[in-house]
Short mmCIF file of C-alpha atoms and ligand atoms in Angstrom, two decimals:
data_model
loop_
_atom_site.label_atom_id
_atom_site.label_comp_id
_atom_site.label_asym_id
_atom_site.label_seq_id
_atom_site.Cartn_x
_atom_site.Cartn_y
_atom_site.Cartn_z
CA LEU M 1 15.27 13.33 12.07
CA SER M 2 17.28 10.93 14.51
CA GLU M 3 18.09 8.69 11.55
CA PHE M 4 19.74 11.43 9.43
CA ILE M 5 22.43 12.64 12.01
CA SER M 6 25.24 12.82 9.16
CA GLU M 7 23.25 14.76 6.51
CA LEU M 8 21.92 17.26 9.49
CA GLN M 9 25.70 17.44 10.29
CA ALA M 10 26.53 18.33 6.82
CA ILE M 11 23.82 21.25 6.79
CA GLU M 12 25.32 22.44 9.84
CA ASP M 13 28.79 22.34 8.43
CA SER M 14 27.69 24.04 5.24
CA GLY M 15 26.53 27.00 7.04
CA ILE M 16 23.58 27.29 4.72
CA PHE M 17 20.14 26.83 6.51
CA SER M 18 17.64 28.36 3.80
CA ASN M 19 17.47 30.64 0.88
CA TYR M 20 17.03 28.10 -1.82
CA GLY M 21 20.14 26.11 -0.58
CA PRO M 22 21.59 22.84 -1.89
CA THR M 23 19.27 20.47 -0.10
CA ASN M 24 16.40 22.35 -1.29
CA THR M 25 17.66 22.36 -4.91
CA ARG M 26 18.18 18.51 -4.66
CA LEU M 27 14.87 18.18 -3.43
CA GLU M 28 13.23 20.23 -6.23
CA LEU M 29 15.06 18.08 -9.01
CA GLU M 30 14.20 14.87 -7.17
CA MET M 31 10.56 15.83 -6.70
CA ILE M 32 10.34 16.29 -10.45
CA ARG M 33 12.19 13.19 -11.35
CA ARG M 34 10.32 10.74 -9.13
CA LEU M 35 6.82 12.19 -8.88
CA PHE M 36 6.37 13.86 -12.20
CA GLY M 37 8.38 11.88 -14.65
CA GLY M 38 11.14 14.24 -15.35
CA GLU M 39 8.62 16.75 -16.65
CA GLY M 40 8.01 20.24 -15.50
CA SER M 41 9.59 22.63 -12.86
CA CYS M 42 8.60 23.17 -8.90
CA LEU M 43 9.32 25.47 -6.35
CA THR M 44 9.33 24.41 -2.79
CA VAL M 45 7.44 26.39 -0.36
CA ASN M 46 7.14 26.46 3.65
CA ASN M 47 3.63 25.49 3.60
CA ALA M 48 0.81 25.18 0.97
CA THR M 49 -1.01 28.39 2.43
CA THR M 50 1.86 30.56 1.29
CA GLY M 51 2.17 28.69 -1.98
CA LEU M 52 -1.48 29.42 -2.72
CA MET M 53 -1.04 32.96 -1.71
CA LEU M 54 1.78 33.45 -4.08
CA ALA M 55 0.26 31.44 -6.77
CA ILE M 56 -3.22 33.34 -6.63
CA LYS M 57 -1.55 36.79 -6.27
CA ALA M 58 0.45 36.17 -9.51
CA ALA M 59 -2.65 34.69 -11.33
CA ALA M 60 -4.82 37.58 -10.31
CA GLN M 61 -2.46 40.08 -12.09
CA ARG M 62 -3.80 38.93 -15.32
CA ARG M 63 -7.24 40.83 -14.50
CA PRO M 64 -6.04 43.88 -12.25
CA GLY M 65 -9.52 45.02 -11.93
CA ALA M 66 -11.24 41.51 -11.02
CA SER M 67 -12.20 40.97 -7.49
CA TYR M 68 -13.56 37.35 -7.06
CA ALA M 69 -11.74 34.24 -6.32
CA LEU M 70 -13.95 31.13 -7.29
CA ILE M 71 -13.64 28.65 -4.56
CA PRO M 72 -15.46 25.44 -3.95
CA SER M 73 -17.14 25.91 -0.36
CA PHE M 74 -16.05 22.21 0.27
CA THR M 75 -12.21 22.72 0.90
CA PHE M 76 -10.05 23.65 3.88
CA ALA M 77 -9.85 27.41 5.29
CA ALA M 78 -6.39 27.77 3.88
CA THR M 79 -7.55 28.12 0.36
CA ALA M 80 -10.13 30.93 1.17
CA HIS M 81 -7.66 32.82 3.51
CA ALA M 82 -5.10 32.70 0.56
CA ALA M 83 -7.26 34.65 -1.51
CA ILE M 84 -8.43 37.14 0.70
CA TRP M 85 -4.73 37.59 1.62
CA ALA M 86 -4.34 38.25 -2.07
CA GLY M 87 -6.97 40.95 -1.70
CA LEU M 88 -9.77 38.94 -3.50
CA THR M 89 -13.17 38.07 -2.37
CA PRO M 90 -14.14 34.34 -2.09
CA LEU M 91 -16.95 33.21 -4.21
CA LEU M 92 -17.99 29.92 -2.77
CA TYR M 93 -19.53 27.27 -5.14
CA ASP M 94 -20.90 23.85 -5.06
CA ILE M 95 -19.20 20.42 -5.79
CA ASP M 96 -20.14 17.55 -7.68
CA PRO M 97 -22.21 15.17 -5.56
CA ALA M 98 -20.42 11.96 -6.52
CA SER M 99 -16.54 13.00 -6.92
CA TRP M 100 -16.94 15.79 -4.32
CA ALA M 101 -14.86 17.90 -6.76
CA PRO M 102 -15.88 21.36 -7.88
CA SER M 103 -18.86 21.37 -10.01
CA ALA M 104 -18.10 22.47 -13.70
CA ALA M 105 -21.87 23.49 -13.96
CA ALA M 106 -21.68 25.65 -11.15
CA GLU M 107 -18.48 27.19 -12.24
CA ASN M 108 -19.95 27.95 -15.77
CA ALA M 109 -22.89 29.51 -14.19
CA LEU M 110 -20.53 31.90 -12.26
CA ILE M 111 -18.51 32.63 -15.27
CA GLU M 112 -21.75 33.50 -16.89
CA GLN M 113 -22.90 35.74 -14.16
CA TYR M 114 -19.85 37.42 -13.09
CA GLY M 115 -17.86 37.56 -16.08
CA ASP M 116 -14.74 39.59 -16.12
CA LYS M 117 -15.25 40.27 -12.19
CA ILE M 118 -13.60 36.82 -11.70
CA ALA M 119 -9.84 37.26 -11.01
CA VAL M 120 -9.05 33.62 -10.28
CA ILE M 121 -10.58 29.97 -10.04
CA VAL M 122 -8.98 27.89 -7.39
CA PRO M 123 -10.50 24.36 -7.91
CA TYR M 124 -9.49 21.79 -5.07
CA ALA M 125 -8.43 18.30 -6.28
CA THR M 126 -10.66 16.89 -3.48
CA PHE M 127 -8.83 14.71 -1.07
CA GLY M 128 -6.44 13.37 -3.78
CA ASN M 129 -9.08 12.86 -6.38
CA CYS M 130 -7.95 13.82 -10.03
CA ILE M 131 -9.75 16.63 -11.54
CA ASP M 132 -9.93 17.57 -15.25
CA LEU M 133 -7.02 20.01 -15.72
CA THR M 134 -7.28 20.28 -19.38
CA ARG M 135 -10.68 21.90 -18.79
CA TYR M 136 -9.18 24.47 -16.67
CA GLU M 137 -6.08 25.05 -18.95
CA ALA M 138 -8.80 25.77 -21.53
CA LEU M 139 -10.96 28.26 -19.30
CA SER M 140 -7.58 30.02 -18.62
CA ALA M 141 -6.45 30.45 -22.28
CA GLN M 142 -9.91 31.02 -23.58
CA LEU M 143 -11.21 33.66 -21.18
CA GLY M 144 -8.11 34.81 -19.44
CA ILE M 145 -9.18 33.77 -15.96
CA GLY M 146 -6.10 33.04 -13.94
CA VAL M 147 -6.50 29.31 -12.47
CA VAL M 148 -4.69 28.07 -9.45
CA VAL M 149 -5.10 24.40 -8.52
CA ASP M 150 -5.26 23.37 -4.82
CA ALA M 151 -3.89 20.04 -5.00
CA ALA M 152 -2.97 19.78 -1.27
CA ALA M 153 -3.54 16.33 -0.73
CA SER M 154 -2.58 14.87 -4.19
CA LEU M 155 1.34 13.89 -4.16
CA GLY M 156 1.02 10.18 -4.72
CA SER M 157 -2.11 10.47 -6.63
CA LEU M 158 -1.68 9.19 -10.17
CA ASP M 159 -3.93 10.63 -13.22
CA SER M 160 -5.97 8.27 -15.73
CA ALA M 161 -2.57 7.79 -17.80
CA GLY M 162 -0.64 6.77 -14.64
CA ARG M 163 1.30 9.85 -14.13
CA GLY M 164 1.58 11.77 -10.90
CA PHE M 165 -1.34 14.19 -10.80
CA GLY M 166 -0.70 17.55 -12.45
CA THR M 167 2.28 16.28 -14.63
CA GLY M 168 2.59 18.36 -17.88
CA SER M 169 -0.15 20.87 -16.90
CA ARG M 170 1.18 24.61 -17.10
CA LEU M 171 -1.20 25.89 -14.54
CA PRO M 172 0.24 26.40 -10.98
CA ILE M 173 -0.69 23.37 -9.03
CA VAL M 174 0.07 23.78 -5.18
CA TYR M 175 0.67 20.65 -2.99
CA SER M 176 1.09 20.51 0.74
CA MET M 177 3.54 18.13 2.61
CA HIS M 178 2.08 19.03 6.02
CA VAL M 179 2.22 16.23 8.67
CA THR M 180 -1.36 15.21 7.89
CA LYS M 181 -0.65 14.55 4.40
CA THR M 182 0.27 11.08 2.63
CA PHE M 183 3.63 13.00 1.72
CA ALA M 184 3.87 13.95 5.42
CA THR M 185 6.95 16.01 6.61
CA ALA M 186 6.40 18.98 9.35
CA GLU M 187 5.51 21.98 7.47
CA ALA M 188 6.39 22.16 3.73
CA GLY M 189 4.65 22.61 0.18
CA MET M 190 5.48 22.74 -3.45
CA ILE M 191 4.05 24.54 -6.49
CA TYR M 192 4.52 22.48 -9.74
CA SER M 193 4.00 23.82 -13.36
CA ALA M 194 5.13 22.82 -16.80
CA ASP M 195 5.63 26.56 -17.39
CA ALA M 196 9.17 27.10 -16.08
CA ASP M 197 8.93 30.86 -16.42
CA LEU M 198 6.06 30.80 -14.18
CA ILE M 199 7.83 28.75 -11.45
CA GLY M 200 10.62 31.37 -11.89
CA GLN M 201 8.47 34.31 -11.12
CA LEU M 202 6.93 32.54 -8.17
CA ARG M 203 10.46 31.60 -6.68
CA ILE M 204 11.27 35.61 -6.84
CA MET M 205 7.95 36.29 -5.29
CA GLY M 206 8.57 33.79 -2.60
CA ASN M 207 11.83 35.52 -1.88
CA TYR M 208 10.23 39.09 -1.13
CA GLY M 209 10.04 39.75 -4.90
CA PHE M 210 13.73 40.19 -5.16
CA GLY M 211 13.78 40.43 -8.95
CA GLN M 212 16.98 42.33 -8.27
CA PRO M 213 19.68 41.92 -5.59
CA ARG M 214 17.81 43.21 -2.49
CA SER M 215 15.35 45.22 -4.61
CA SER M 216 11.69 44.19 -4.92
CA THR M 217 10.42 44.26 -8.50
CA MET M 218 7.15 42.40 -7.86
CA PRO M 219 4.75 41.58 -5.02
CA GLY M 220 6.42 39.37 -2.33
CA LEU M 221 6.63 37.46 0.80
CA ASN M 222 8.93 34.85 2.38
CA SER M 223 7.86 31.30 1.22
CA LYS M 224 11.12 29.80 1.55
CA LEU M 225 11.57 26.21 2.95
CA SER M 226 14.54 25.56 5.20
CA GLU M 227 17.25 23.27 4.36
CA ILE M 228 16.12 21.13 7.45
CA GLY M 229 12.66 20.94 6.05
CA ALA M 230 13.93 20.24 2.58
CA LEU M 231 15.76 17.31 4.06
CA LEU M 232 12.77 15.83 5.71
CA ALA M 233 10.88 15.95 2.42
CA LEU M 234 14.12 14.35 0.57
CA LYS M 235 14.11 11.53 3.00
CA LYS M 236 10.11 11.16 2.59
CA LEU M 237 10.49 10.42 -1.11
CA GLU M 238 12.64 7.51 -0.29
CA GLY M 239 9.99 5.19 0.95
CA PHE M 240 7.00 7.07 -0.45
CA GLU M 241 5.81 4.59 -3.01
CA GLU M 242 5.34 2.00 -0.46
CA VAL M 243 3.37 4.57 1.79
CA VAL M 244 0.93 5.39 -0.96
CA ARG M 245 0.45 1.81 -1.91
CA ARG M 246 -0.20 0.56 1.45
CA ARG M 247 -2.68 3.33 2.12
CA ALA M 248 -4.51 2.37 -1.17
CA MET M 249 -4.86 -1.19 0.00
CA ILE M 250 -6.16 0.09 3.46
CA ALA M 251 -8.77 2.34 1.62
CA SER M 252 -9.87 -0.79 -0.34
CA VAL M 253 -10.49 -2.71 2.92
CA TYR M 254 -12.52 0.19 4.13
CA ARG M 255 -14.78 0.09 1.12
CA ALA M 256 -15.16 -3.54 1.11
CA GLU M 257 -16.18 -3.46 4.75
CA LEU M 258 -18.72 -0.68 4.76
CA GLN M 259 -20.83 -1.18 2.00
CA SER M 260 -23.75 0.62 3.43
CA CYS M 261 -21.68 3.82 3.26
CA THR M 262 -20.92 5.91 0.26
CA PHE M 263 -17.49 6.66 -0.90
CA GLN M 264 -16.09 9.08 -3.31
CA ASP M 265 -16.25 8.44 -6.94
CA LEU M 266 -12.73 8.43 -7.83
CA HIS M 267 -10.92 9.46 -11.11
CA GLY M 268 -7.49 8.48 -12.03
CA VAL M 269 -5.55 5.27 -11.41
CA ARG M 270 -4.19 5.67 -7.82
CA HIS M 271 -4.98 8.03 -4.78
CA ALA M 272 -3.14 9.35 -2.05
CA PHE M 273 -5.14 8.83 1.02
CA GLN M 274 -4.45 11.30 3.94
CA PHE M 275 -7.52 9.84 5.69
CA MET M 276 -10.61 7.58 4.48
CA PRO M 277 -13.56 9.91 3.98
CA MET M 278 -16.94 8.40 3.75
CA LEU M 279 -20.69 9.42 3.83
CA LEU M 280 -23.00 8.10 6.51
CA PRO M 281 -26.29 6.36 4.87
CA VAL M 282 -28.50 9.45 4.83
CA GLU M 283 -30.80 8.36 7.48
CA HIS M 284 -28.00 8.30 10.01
CA THR M 285 -27.08 11.94 9.00
CA PRO M 286 -28.48 13.37 12.32
CA ARG M 287 -26.55 10.87 14.46
CA ARG M 288 -23.20 11.88 13.15
CA ALA M 289 -21.88 13.69 16.20
CA LYS M 290 -23.00 10.74 18.25
CA ILE M 291 -21.29 8.06 16.26
CA LEU M 292 -17.89 10.44 16.17
CA SER M 293 -18.15 10.69 20.02
CA ARG M 294 -18.57 7.00 20.44
CA LEU M 295 -15.74 6.10 18.20
CA SER M 296 -13.56 8.47 20.01
CA LEU M 297 -14.65 6.95 23.43
CA GLU M 298 -13.53 3.48 22.00
CA GLY M 299 -10.03 5.13 20.96
CA VAL M 300 -10.80 5.67 17.23
CA GLY M 301 -9.80 9.20 16.29
CA CYS M 302 -12.09 10.41 13.35
CA GLY M 303 -12.68 13.84 11.90
CA SER M 304 -15.27 15.13 9.83
CA TYR M 305 -13.50 17.11 6.85
CA PHE M 306 -14.78 19.51 5.48
CA SER M 307 -17.69 20.18 7.91
CA PRO M 308 -18.39 22.82 8.44
CA HIS M 309 -17.44 23.77 5.02
CA LEU M 310 -16.24 27.22 4.37
CA ALA M 311 -19.77 28.95 3.86
CA GLU M 312 -20.66 27.75 7.23
CA GLN M 313 -17.60 29.09 9.09
CA PRO M 314 -18.28 32.71 10.72
CA TYR M 315 -15.32 34.70 9.07
CA PHE M 316 -16.05 33.30 5.55
CA GLU M 317 -19.66 33.91 6.08
CA ARG M 318 -19.06 37.46 6.72
CA VAL M 319 -16.46 38.26 3.90
CA SER M 320 -17.67 35.92 0.91
CA VAL M 321 -20.30 35.74 -1.48
CA MET M 322 -22.13 32.48 -1.71
CA ALA M 323 -23.59 30.61 -4.49
CA PRO M 324 -26.04 27.69 -4.28
CA LEU M 325 -24.36 25.00 -2.17
CA PRO M 326 -27.08 22.01 -2.21
CA ALA M 327 -24.20 19.29 -2.88
CA THR M 328 -21.81 20.76 -0.61
CA GLN M 329 -24.29 20.87 2.18
CA ALA M 330 -25.51 17.18 1.59
CA VAL M 331 -21.82 15.86 1.36
CA ALA M 332 -20.64 18.04 4.52
CA ASP M 333 -23.55 16.87 6.65
CA ARG M 334 -23.02 13.19 6.00
CA ILE M 335 -19.20 13.09 6.04
CA ILE M 336 -16.79 11.25 8.38
CA SER M 337 -13.06 10.86 7.88
CA LEU M 338 -11.87 7.31 9.25
CA PRO M 339 -8.32 6.80 10.50
CA MET M 340 -5.40 6.23 7.81
CA SER M 341 -1.68 6.08 8.64
CA ASP M 342 1.30 4.63 7.36
CA THR M 343 1.15 1.93 10.11
CA ILE M 344 -2.44 1.14 10.51
CA THR M 345 -3.08 -2.51 9.96
CA ARG M 346 -5.77 -4.58 8.35
CA ASP M 347 -6.97 -5.74 11.67
CA GLU M 348 -7.29 -2.24 13.15
CA VAL M 349 -9.18 -1.28 10.13
CA GLY M 350 -11.53 -4.35 10.56
CA LEU M 351 -11.96 -3.59 14.13
CA VAL M 352 -13.25 0.19 13.20
CA CYS M 353 -15.39 -1.15 10.77
CA THR M 354 -16.91 -3.54 12.97
CA MET M 355 -17.74 -1.05 15.70
CA LEU M 356 -19.15 1.51 12.92
CA ARG M 357 -21.35 -1.33 11.28
CA THR M 358 -22.72 -2.23 15.10
CA MET M 359 -23.56 1.40 15.65
CA LEU M 360 -25.38 1.71 12.45
CA GLN M 361 -27.23 -1.52 13.05
CA GLU M 362 -28.15 -0.55 16.54
CA ALA M 363 -29.92 2.53 15.35
CA ALA M 364 -31.68 0.94 12.56
C1 LIG S 401 -7.42 21.66 0.75
C2 LIG S 401 -6.27 22.27 1.50
N1 LIG S 401 -5.76 23.40 1.00
C3 LIG S 401 -4.63 23.84 1.39
C4 LIG S 401 -4.02 23.45 2.71
C5 LIG S 401 -2.97 24.10 3.28
O1 LIG S 401 -1.78 23.25 3.40
P1 LIG S 401 -0.67 23.69 4.45
O2 LIG S 401 -1.09 23.01 5.90
O3 LIG S 401 0.51 22.93 3.80
O4 LIG S 401 -0.51 25.22 4.47
C6 LIG S 401 -4.62 22.24 3.27
C7 LIG S 401 -3.95 21.53 4.39
O5 LIG S 401 -4.40 21.01 5.17
C8 LIG S 401 -5.81 21.68 2.68
O6 LIG S 401 -6.13 20.57 3.07
#
C-alpha cells in the first residue's frame, strides 16, 4: 500500500469506497482481459467464501426440493460452510488418488444413488490443478444439477490449451485472492463465468439482492469488495505473470530434489503453486507429525493441507453425510505442504529438501 499513495489519495478524493466503485470496475475488466483472454465476465467478492455462498445459493435454486451439496472431502472448510449457509447438507465424497481432484467415479455413483436429491456439485480444482469443466457442464445441462467450481487456488493456472483455468466455461467459478494464495492480496475473491446473465444475477445477490432500488427481489448478502481491496488486486495483476512463473520454477526444483516423495499428477500447462504439496513415502506416514515438528524447529514452516480433511473435522462429521473416502484418507495421511513464496530462493528450497531427505534416511 505504501507504494500506491497517489491511487489511495484518488480513492479518498473520490469519496467512493465501495459499492462496485470505479476501481472495482477497472479490476473486473482487467482480470478478464489479462487472465481470461478477454472472454467472459466476472464479479469481485470480499472473499471466496462469500463467493461460494452466493454461487451455491443461486445454483441450488434450480432444484428447490433438493438438499445435498456434493463436496470432495479433500478441500478447505470454507466450501462445506458455504453449502451449509445455503441451507444444504454436505455429501462428502472421494478424490482421485493421483490428481487429488474430485473423483468422477464417486460423483457418478452418488448421482446414481441420490438422484434429484442433489442440489449442487461443488468440485474443487485441487491446489490449482485443472479439472475437466466440460464434464461438469454436461452434467449440469443434462441432469439439471447446479455446479459451482471451487477454484480458490487457481488464478494463474493455465489449462491444456494455455488459457486461464475456467476461460469460456458457463459455470460459476470461484477464485480466492486471500493472502495465502498465489494471487495474494489481503481478503478478496472473484466469480467468473462466460454466462454474463449469471454474473449479473450474482452481482445483485451480492448487494443484498437489490434487484430494484433498495428493494430485495432475490436472496442476498453483502459480498462487495472495497475500493482499497480492488486497488490491491489491480496492483497484484501488474507483477503476477512473474510471480506464477517463478513459483512454477521453484516447484520443479522441489520435484527434482525429492524423488522418493509423491507429487500431484498435474493437468494443464501451468499451475499456480500456493505451497508445494507432496506425499511422504508410505512407510513414513506415521512419522509425519514428528517430521513437521522437526522442520519447524529448524525454522521451516510447513503445513498439512488438507489434513484433517472435512469428514475428520468434528462439525462436518456431525452435519454431513459421508461416502467412502479411501483415497482421501490415504492422501490426507501422507500430505505435507512445503514452503513456497514469491521470494523463496533455489538455495532455500535446496536446504529444505536436504533436511527432509536426511530425516527420511535417518528413519529408514
Ligand atoms: C479450497 C478453498 N476453498 C475456499 C477457500 C476460501 O477462500 P477465502 O479465504 O478467500 O474465503 C479457500 C481458502 O483458503 C480454499 O482453499
